Short mmCIF file of C-alpha atoms and ligand atoms in Angstrom, two decimals:
data_model
loop_
_atom_site.label_atom_id
_atom_site.label_comp_id
_atom_site.label_asym_id
_atom_site.label_seq_id
_atom_site.Cartn_x
_atom_site.Cartn_y
_atom_site.Cartn_z
CA MET A 67 -1.66 20.97 -6.43
CA GLU A 68 0.87 21.25 -3.68
CA ARG A 69 4.36 22.19 -4.71
CA ILE A 70 7.55 21.14 -2.99
CA LEU A 71 6.39 19.62 0.25
CA PHE A 72 9.36 18.28 2.16
CA LEU A 73 13.02 17.81 1.68
CA GLY A 74 13.75 14.29 2.89
CA LEU A 75 16.38 13.73 5.53
CA CYS A 76 19.25 11.86 3.93
CA ALA A 77 22.70 11.59 5.40
CA PHE A 78 25.62 11.08 3.03
CA SER A 79 25.88 7.40 2.10
CA SER A 80 26.01 6.24 5.69
CA PHE A 81 24.66 2.84 6.67
CA ALA A 82 22.83 4.35 9.63
CA SER A 83 21.38 7.24 7.65
CA LEU A 84 17.76 8.26 8.04
CA ALA A 85 15.18 7.21 5.53
CA CYS A 86 13.78 9.74 3.08
CA ASP A 87 10.52 9.96 5.01
CA PHE A 88 7.51 11.73 3.56
CA SER A 89 3.98 11.81 4.95
CA THR A 90 2.71 8.63 3.27
CA VAL A 91 5.73 7.27 1.37
CA LYS A 92 9.17 6.32 2.68
CA PHE A 93 12.36 5.71 0.71
CA GLU A 94 14.51 3.53 2.95
CA HIS A 95 18.23 3.16 2.52
CA ASP A 96 19.37 1.71 5.80
CA PHE A 97 20.58 -1.66 4.51
CA ALA A 98 23.83 -3.06 3.13
CA ALA A 99 24.73 -1.68 -0.33
CA ALA A 100 21.87 0.83 -0.15
CA ARG A 101 22.44 4.24 -1.62
CA LEU A 102 20.21 7.26 -1.93
CA ASP A 103 21.56 10.73 -1.43
CA GLU A 104 18.74 13.30 -1.64
CA CYS A 105 14.98 13.03 -1.86
CA LYS A 106 12.39 15.67 -2.58
CA GLN A 107 8.61 15.46 -2.96
CA LEU A 108 7.53 17.38 -6.05
CA ASN A 109 3.75 16.89 -5.82
CA ASP A 110 1.20 14.50 -4.31
CA SER A 111 2.61 11.48 -6.07
CA THR A 112 5.98 12.48 -7.56
CA TYR A 113 9.31 12.13 -5.81
CA GLN A 114 12.67 13.32 -7.06
CA LEU A 115 15.77 11.41 -6.00
CA THR A 116 19.26 12.77 -6.60
CA LEU A 117 22.29 10.51 -6.95
CA ILE A 118 25.54 12.03 -5.72
CA PRO A 119 29.00 10.44 -6.09
CA GLU A 120 31.16 9.69 -3.08
CA ASN A 121 33.71 12.20 -4.40
CA THR A 122 34.87 13.59 -7.72
CA PRO A 123 36.37 13.18 -10.27
CA ILE A 124 34.83 9.77 -10.74
CA ASN A 125 33.89 7.27 -13.41
CA ASP A 126 30.22 7.69 -14.34
CA SER A 127 28.55 4.76 -12.58
CA PRO A 128 25.75 6.16 -10.43
CA TRP A 129 24.68 3.43 -8.02
CA TYR A 130 21.36 3.47 -6.21
CA ALA A 131 19.53 0.96 -4.08
CA PHE A 132 16.55 1.69 -1.85
CA LYS A 133 13.20 0.36 -0.67
CA VAL A 134 9.89 2.16 -1.06
CA VAL A 135 7.16 1.66 1.53
CA ALA A 136 3.75 3.38 1.64
CA ASP A 137 1.12 3.62 4.39
CA LYS A 138 -1.53 2.45 1.96
CA PRO A 139 -1.52 1.32 -1.68
CA ALA A 140 -0.51 4.18 -3.97
CA ASP A 141 0.71 4.92 -7.48
CA ILE A 142 3.80 7.06 -7.41
CA LYS A 143 6.23 8.48 -9.91
CA VAL A 144 9.96 8.48 -9.20
CA VAL A 145 12.30 10.86 -11.01
CA MET A 146 16.03 10.21 -10.62
CA LYS A 147 18.69 12.83 -11.33
CA VAL A 148 22.45 12.46 -11.22
CA GLU A 149 24.76 15.09 -9.83
CA ASP A 150 28.04 15.28 -11.75
CA GLY A 151 27.23 12.47 -14.11
CA THR A 152 24.85 10.54 -16.31
CA HIS A 153 22.83 7.40 -15.67
CA ARG A 154 24.51 4.07 -16.38
CA TYR A 155 22.13 1.47 -14.95
CA PRO A 156 18.49 0.88 -15.95
CA PRO A 157 16.45 0.31 -12.77
CA LYS A 158 15.73 -3.17 -11.46
CA ILE A 159 12.75 -3.99 -9.22
CA SER A 160 12.36 -6.69 -6.60
CA GLN A 161 9.88 -7.67 -3.90
CA ASP A 162 12.45 -9.52 -1.77
CA GLY A 163 15.87 -8.05 -2.56
CA HIS A 164 16.98 -11.26 -4.28
CA ASN A 165 14.85 -11.82 -7.38
CA TRP A 166 15.09 -8.90 -9.77
CA GLN A 167 13.38 -7.77 -12.94
CA LEU A 168 13.96 -4.83 -15.23
CA GLN A 169 11.72 -1.92 -14.31
CA LYS A 170 10.13 0.02 -17.19
CA TYR A 171 11.51 3.54 -17.27
CA ARG A 172 11.93 6.67 -19.37
CA LEU A 173 15.16 8.55 -19.82
CA ARG A 174 14.94 12.20 -20.86
CA LYS A 175 17.66 14.82 -20.48
CA ASN A 176 19.44 12.55 -18.04
CA LYS A 177 16.37 12.29 -15.81
CA MET A 178 15.22 8.73 -15.37
CA SER A 179 11.57 8.32 -14.41
CA PHE A 180 9.28 5.40 -13.68
CA HIS A 181 5.93 4.62 -12.09
CA LEU A 182 5.53 2.31 -9.13
CA LYS A 183 2.61 0.73 -7.37
CA VAL A 184 3.65 0.76 -3.74
CA ASN A 185 2.11 -0.45 -0.50
CA GLU A 186 3.09 -1.36 3.05
CA LYS A 187 5.34 -4.19 1.78
CA PRO A 188 8.72 -2.90 0.63
CA THR A 189 9.43 -2.55 -3.07
CA TRP A 190 13.15 -2.71 -3.82
CA ILE A 191 14.69 -0.59 -6.55
CA SER A 192 18.35 -0.91 -7.47
CA ALA A 193 20.81 -0.05 -10.22
CA GLN A 194 21.76 -3.74 -10.53
CA GLU A 195 21.13 -6.85 -8.47
CA ILE A 196 22.30 -6.35 -4.88
CA LEU A 197 25.30 -8.47 -3.83
CA THR A 198 26.40 -7.72 -0.27
CA ASN A 199 29.55 -8.53 1.67
CA GLU A 200 27.55 -11.05 3.66
CA GLN A 201 26.58 -12.94 0.50
CA TYR A 202 30.23 -13.25 -0.50
CA TYR A 203 31.13 -14.53 2.94
CA HIS A 204 28.44 -17.22 2.88
CA TRP A 205 29.37 -18.26 -0.64
CA GLY A 206 33.01 -18.71 0.42
CA LYS A 207 31.98 -20.54 3.56
CA HIS A 208 29.90 -22.93 1.50
CA LEU A 209 32.83 -23.59 -0.87
CA ALA A 210 35.15 -24.14 2.08
CA GLN A 211 33.03 -27.06 3.27
CA GLN A 212 35.02 -29.07 0.75
CA GLN A 213 38.15 -30.45 2.26
CA HIS A 214 40.63 -28.99 -0.18
CA ILE A 215 39.24 -25.42 -0.01
CA SER A 216 39.78 -22.80 2.67
CA GLN A 217 38.30 -19.36 3.27
CA GLU A 218 40.34 -17.05 5.49
CA VAL A 219 40.66 -13.36 6.23
CA LEU A 220 43.45 -11.93 4.09
CA GLY A 221 43.33 -8.56 5.84
CA GLU A 222 41.07 -5.65 6.71
CA SER A 223 39.76 -2.85 4.53
CA THR A 224 40.12 0.87 5.27
CA GLN A 225 37.02 0.70 7.50
CA LYS A 226 38.15 -2.59 9.06
CA ARG A 227 35.88 -4.92 7.14
CA PRO A 228 37.36 -8.37 6.47
CA ILE A 229 38.69 -9.10 2.99
CA TYR A 230 38.54 -12.83 2.40
CA LYS A 231 40.66 -15.15 0.32
CA ILE A 232 39.46 -18.53 -0.88
CA GLU A 233 42.30 -20.88 -1.61
CA THR A 234 43.20 -24.34 -2.72
CA LYS A 235 46.77 -25.51 -2.43
CA GLY A 236 48.19 -28.79 -3.68
CA GLU A 237 51.73 -29.97 -4.30
CA SER A 238 52.37 -27.51 -7.10
CA LYS A 239 54.08 -24.12 -6.89
CA ASP A 240 52.04 -22.52 -9.70
CA TRP A 241 49.24 -20.05 -8.90
CA LEU A 242 46.17 -18.78 -10.66
CA VAL A 243 44.86 -15.58 -9.05
CA ILE A 244 41.23 -14.46 -9.34
CA LEU A 245 40.18 -10.97 -8.24
CA GLY A 246 36.79 -9.27 -8.05
CA ARG A 247 34.71 -6.29 -7.05
CA GLN A 248 37.36 -3.58 -7.10
CA HIS A 249 34.47 -1.46 -8.43
CA PRO A 250 31.35 -1.94 -6.30
CA PRO A 251 28.57 -1.40 -8.90
CA GLU A 252 30.06 -3.84 -11.41
CA ILE A 253 27.66 -6.64 -10.62
CA THR A 254 27.82 -8.50 -13.93
CA GLY A 255 31.53 -9.13 -13.31
CA ALA A 256 30.53 -10.50 -9.92
CA LEU A 257 27.87 -12.70 -11.51
CA ALA A 258 30.67 -14.20 -13.62
CA ILE A 259 33.21 -14.72 -10.82
CA PHE A 260 30.89 -17.06 -8.89
CA PRO A 261 30.40 -19.73 -11.61
CA PHE A 262 33.98 -19.23 -12.85
CA THR A 263 35.37 -20.01 -9.39
CA GLU A 264 32.91 -22.82 -8.71
CA THR A 265 34.02 -24.50 -11.96
CA LEU A 266 37.70 -24.26 -11.01
CA LEU A 267 36.94 -25.70 -7.58
CA SER A 268 34.48 -28.36 -8.72
CA ASP A 269 34.81 -32.12 -8.62
CA SER A 270 34.98 -32.51 -12.40
CA LYS A 271 37.87 -34.63 -13.68
CA LEU A 272 39.33 -31.61 -15.41
CA ALA A 273 39.18 -29.46 -12.26
CA GLN A 274 40.72 -32.18 -10.11
CA LYS A 275 43.54 -32.64 -12.59
CA PHE A 276 43.97 -28.86 -12.83
CA ARG A 277 44.27 -28.42 -9.08
CA LYS A 278 47.05 -30.99 -8.96
CA GLN A 279 49.12 -28.68 -11.11
CA PHE A 280 47.77 -25.27 -10.12
CA ASN A 281 46.89 -23.62 -6.85
CA VAL A 282 43.96 -21.23 -6.94
CA LEU A 283 43.70 -17.98 -4.97
CA VAL A 284 40.37 -16.14 -5.17
CA ILE A 285 39.83 -12.69 -3.66
CA PRO A 286 36.26 -12.15 -4.80
CA ASN A 287 35.46 -8.91 -2.99
CA LEU A 288 38.37 -6.50 -2.67
CA ASN A 289 36.30 -3.42 -1.84
CA PRO A 290 33.89 -4.36 0.96
CA ASP A 291 33.63 -0.73 2.16
CA GLY A 292 32.59 0.47 -1.29
CA VAL A 293 30.10 -2.40 -1.51
CA GLN A 294 28.60 -1.61 1.89
CA LEU A 295 28.36 2.12 1.22
CA GLY A 296 26.88 1.69 -2.25
CA ASN A 297 29.79 3.61 -3.77
CA TRP A 298 29.92 4.39 -7.47
CA ARG A 299 33.56 3.38 -7.87
CA HIS A 300 35.91 4.08 -4.98
CA ASN A 301 36.98 2.66 -1.63
CA ALA A 302 36.26 4.42 1.68
CA ASN A 303 39.13 6.85 1.04
CA GLY A 304 37.62 7.96 -2.25
CA ILE A 305 40.27 6.13 -4.29
CA ASP A 306 39.77 3.96 -7.38
CA LEU A 307 41.41 0.70 -6.29
CA ASN A 308 42.16 -0.24 -9.88
CA ARG A 309 44.50 2.74 -10.02
CA SER A 310 46.23 1.87 -6.77
CA TRP A 311 48.49 -1.01 -7.90
CA LYS A 312 51.48 1.26 -8.18
CA ASN A 313 52.07 3.13 -4.93
CA PHE A 314 50.15 0.69 -2.70
CA ASP A 315 48.95 3.52 -0.47
CA GLN A 316 45.53 1.80 -0.16
CA ILE A 317 45.36 -1.07 2.29
CA GLU A 318 43.12 -3.13 -0.02
CA SER A 319 45.67 -3.47 -2.82
CA LYS A 320 48.60 -3.53 -0.40
CA ILE A 321 47.41 -6.67 1.42
CA VAL A 322 47.08 -8.49 -1.90
CA ASP A 323 50.54 -7.37 -3.05
CA ASP A 324 52.02 -8.36 0.32
CA TYR A 325 50.45 -11.78 0.11
CA LEU A 326 51.55 -12.47 -3.47
CA THR A 327 55.05 -11.26 -2.56
CA SER A 328 55.14 -13.62 0.41
CA LEU A 329 54.11 -16.54 -1.80
CA VAL A 330 56.80 -15.76 -4.36
CA ASN A 331 59.37 -15.35 -1.57
CA ASN A 332 58.43 -18.90 -0.60
CA LYS A 333 59.40 -20.13 -4.06
CA GLN A 334 55.85 -20.04 -5.41
CA LYS A 335 55.20 -18.92 -8.96
CA MET A 336 52.48 -16.62 -10.29
CA ARG A 337 51.20 -18.02 -13.57
CA MET A 338 48.09 -15.99 -14.40
CA ALA A 339 45.52 -13.57 -13.01
CA VAL A 340 41.93 -12.80 -13.98
CA ASP A 341 40.27 -9.63 -12.65
CA PHE A 342 36.47 -9.40 -13.01
CA HIS A 343 34.71 -6.14 -13.94
CA SER A 344 31.75 -4.76 -15.89
CA THR A 345 31.45 -2.21 -18.63
CA LYS A 346 29.17 -1.39 -21.56
CA LYS A 347 29.97 -4.58 -23.48
CA ASP A 348 31.54 -8.00 -23.04
CA ILE A 349 35.27 -7.60 -23.59
CA PHE A 350 38.53 -9.15 -22.43
CA TYR A 351 41.39 -6.73 -21.88
CA THR A 352 44.64 -8.63 -22.26
CA MET A 353 48.34 -7.86 -22.22
CA PRO A 354 49.91 -7.66 -25.70
CA SER A 355 51.44 -10.99 -26.72
CA ASP A 356 54.77 -9.28 -27.49
CA TYR A 357 54.97 -7.75 -24.00
CA GLY A 358 57.50 -10.25 -22.70
CA MET A 359 55.39 -12.75 -20.77
CA GLN A 360 56.90 -16.20 -20.46
CA GLN A 361 54.21 -17.84 -22.58
CA PRO A 362 53.27 -15.08 -25.01
CA TYR A 363 50.23 -16.75 -26.62
CA LEU A 364 48.68 -18.39 -23.58
CA VAL A 365 45.75 -15.98 -23.20
CA GLU A 366 45.18 -15.73 -26.93
CA THR A 367 45.00 -19.54 -27.12
CA TRP A 368 42.56 -19.62 -24.21
CA LEU A 369 40.24 -16.92 -25.52
CA ASN A 370 40.34 -18.29 -29.07
CA SER A 371 39.15 -21.64 -27.79
CA LEU A 372 36.40 -19.91 -25.80
CA ASP A 373 35.40 -18.04 -28.96
CA LYS A 374 35.19 -21.30 -30.91
CA ALA A 375 32.83 -22.75 -28.33
CA TYR A 376 30.29 -19.96 -29.03
CA PRO A 377 29.68 -19.50 -32.77
CA ASP A 378 27.03 -16.82 -32.06
CA PHE A 379 29.14 -14.85 -29.63
CA LYS A 380 32.31 -12.94 -30.39
CA VAL A 381 34.97 -13.10 -27.69
CA ILE A 382 36.56 -9.68 -28.06
CA GLN A 383 40.24 -9.58 -27.09
CA GLN A 384 41.61 -6.10 -26.58
CA PRO A 385 45.33 -6.10 -25.87
CA GLY A 386 46.58 -3.04 -24.02
CA ASN A 387 49.48 -1.75 -22.03
CA ASN A 388 48.98 1.12 -19.56
CA PRO A 389 52.22 1.54 -17.66
CA GLY A 390 52.12 3.77 -14.61
CA LYS A 391 48.35 3.89 -14.20
CA GLY A 392 48.17 1.48 -11.28
CA VAL A 393 45.87 -1.05 -12.97
CA PHE A 394 45.92 -4.57 -11.47
CA LYS A 395 46.42 -6.35 -14.80
CA GLN A 396 49.48 -4.27 -15.62
CA TYR A 397 50.94 -4.63 -12.12
CA PHE A 398 50.59 -8.41 -12.20
CA THR A 399 52.29 -8.79 -15.57
CA ASP A 400 55.03 -6.26 -14.83
CA LYS A 401 55.86 -7.81 -11.48
CA TYR A 402 55.48 -11.51 -12.28
CA LYS A 403 56.05 -11.62 -16.06
CA ALA A 404 52.84 -13.62 -16.26
CA HIS A 405 49.55 -13.04 -18.06
CA ALA A 406 46.74 -11.07 -16.51
CA ILE A 407 43.41 -10.15 -18.03
CA THR A 408 40.48 -7.92 -17.15
CA TYR A 409 37.33 -9.98 -17.68
CA GLU A 410 34.56 -7.48 -18.41
CA MET A 411 30.92 -8.42 -18.71
CA GLY A 412 28.44 -5.99 -20.21
CA ASP A 413 26.14 -4.21 -17.75
CA ASN A 414 23.09 -5.51 -19.58
CA THR A 415 24.34 -8.91 -20.75
CA ASP A 416 21.82 -11.71 -20.28
CA ARG A 417 22.41 -13.13 -16.80
CA ARG A 418 22.08 -16.76 -17.86
CA PHE A 419 24.65 -16.22 -20.60
CA ILE A 420 27.08 -14.62 -18.11
CA HIS A 421 26.84 -17.85 -16.13
CA THR A 422 27.21 -20.18 -19.14
CA LEU A 423 30.15 -18.22 -20.53
CA ALA A 424 31.93 -18.14 -17.16
CA VAL A 425 31.70 -21.94 -16.83
CA SER A 426 33.14 -22.37 -20.35
CA ALA A 427 35.80 -19.74 -19.70
CA ALA A 428 36.96 -21.61 -16.60
CA ASN A 429 36.98 -24.97 -18.39
CA THR A 430 38.86 -23.67 -21.42
CA LEU A 431 41.33 -21.85 -19.17
CA MET A 432 42.06 -25.04 -17.24
CA THR A 433 42.58 -27.00 -20.47
CA THR A 434 44.83 -24.27 -21.90
CA LEU A 435 46.96 -24.04 -18.78
CA LEU A 436 47.27 -27.82 -18.51
CA GLU A 437 48.37 -28.09 -22.13
CA SER A 438 50.82 -25.21 -21.86
CA ASP A 439 54.45 -25.70 -21.16
CA PRO A 440 56.16 -22.95 -19.18
CA VAL A 441 59.59 -24.37 -20.02
CA THR A 442 59.24 -24.20 -23.79
CA GLY A 443 56.93 -21.18 -23.57
CA LYS A 444 54.17 -22.83 -25.61
ZN1 ZN B 512 35.76 -1.96 -13.24
#
């Protein structure tokens, strides 16, 4: 048996990087959100892929996304290693880059391996479903076909990619702020932000009534560079954006802070923010009710009513206060004395349930906010 045959040519996380080309099998990573750092052929049918973070130290969220193409039908084995970390995401497989299934795999000593039947048609492998900047743009454009909704560029990222805001503004001065994708691989949070936003912006009686009393600002994709590059966590400067809401030395958080400041300077009022993420389990990180927000029990009331709607599902509320860390939730509450939560969906939570829960979460939030009274604090 032949030993190490070739070391594939892989440039560091660049969109225009070369494919990991071997004699009969190619690992392509020249598309949006693709990521593959090093490839090596170990024998006739086994390929070793190494995942390398954009920089360190970093949260352990190795992202990968690539296509496999073969000259002729072949059975291959893929072994995936992680440099400076451990695997977080079980592999997903797709034939079109849109419809995904879990791929069977083995995990031993932090090496993840799986077998693939490949041929001349690309087989997609990815850490989670792929959601590109372009998909966000088209989603926002579709929403903005409704008269009361706009999608506009809020500003540009470090690498000059547009960061969009979707907005609906009525007569009211009160704002609900929705934020997403600070961390590129956190796809389940993204899968929640779509139905959550669509419910707030829908034509339901509740949503129409809500939008008379609340304006909605949605910034669904704050880190388009990280998304494009397939980063594990950071923006193009190697910074965790959810630690940058303190010094505002990253353009991505600065443009949001500038915009919220300009609204408040125009006598607008920040009432609540929801920031979507993913982690190991479904959990809602809240601010402690005794922290000094104007309506101390608003979020607790909301999440309790969401919990009641799902007898088989526990809505976990985890109050926390992390001053000085530069987390969005903390920044929003400290600056505007209003509630903010981090809405975390589990990496492996059932995708249909993510959708169902997000719709209920949006409906219960609207009801809670409409029933609340900022003057009496109830
Ligand atoms: Zn996150």
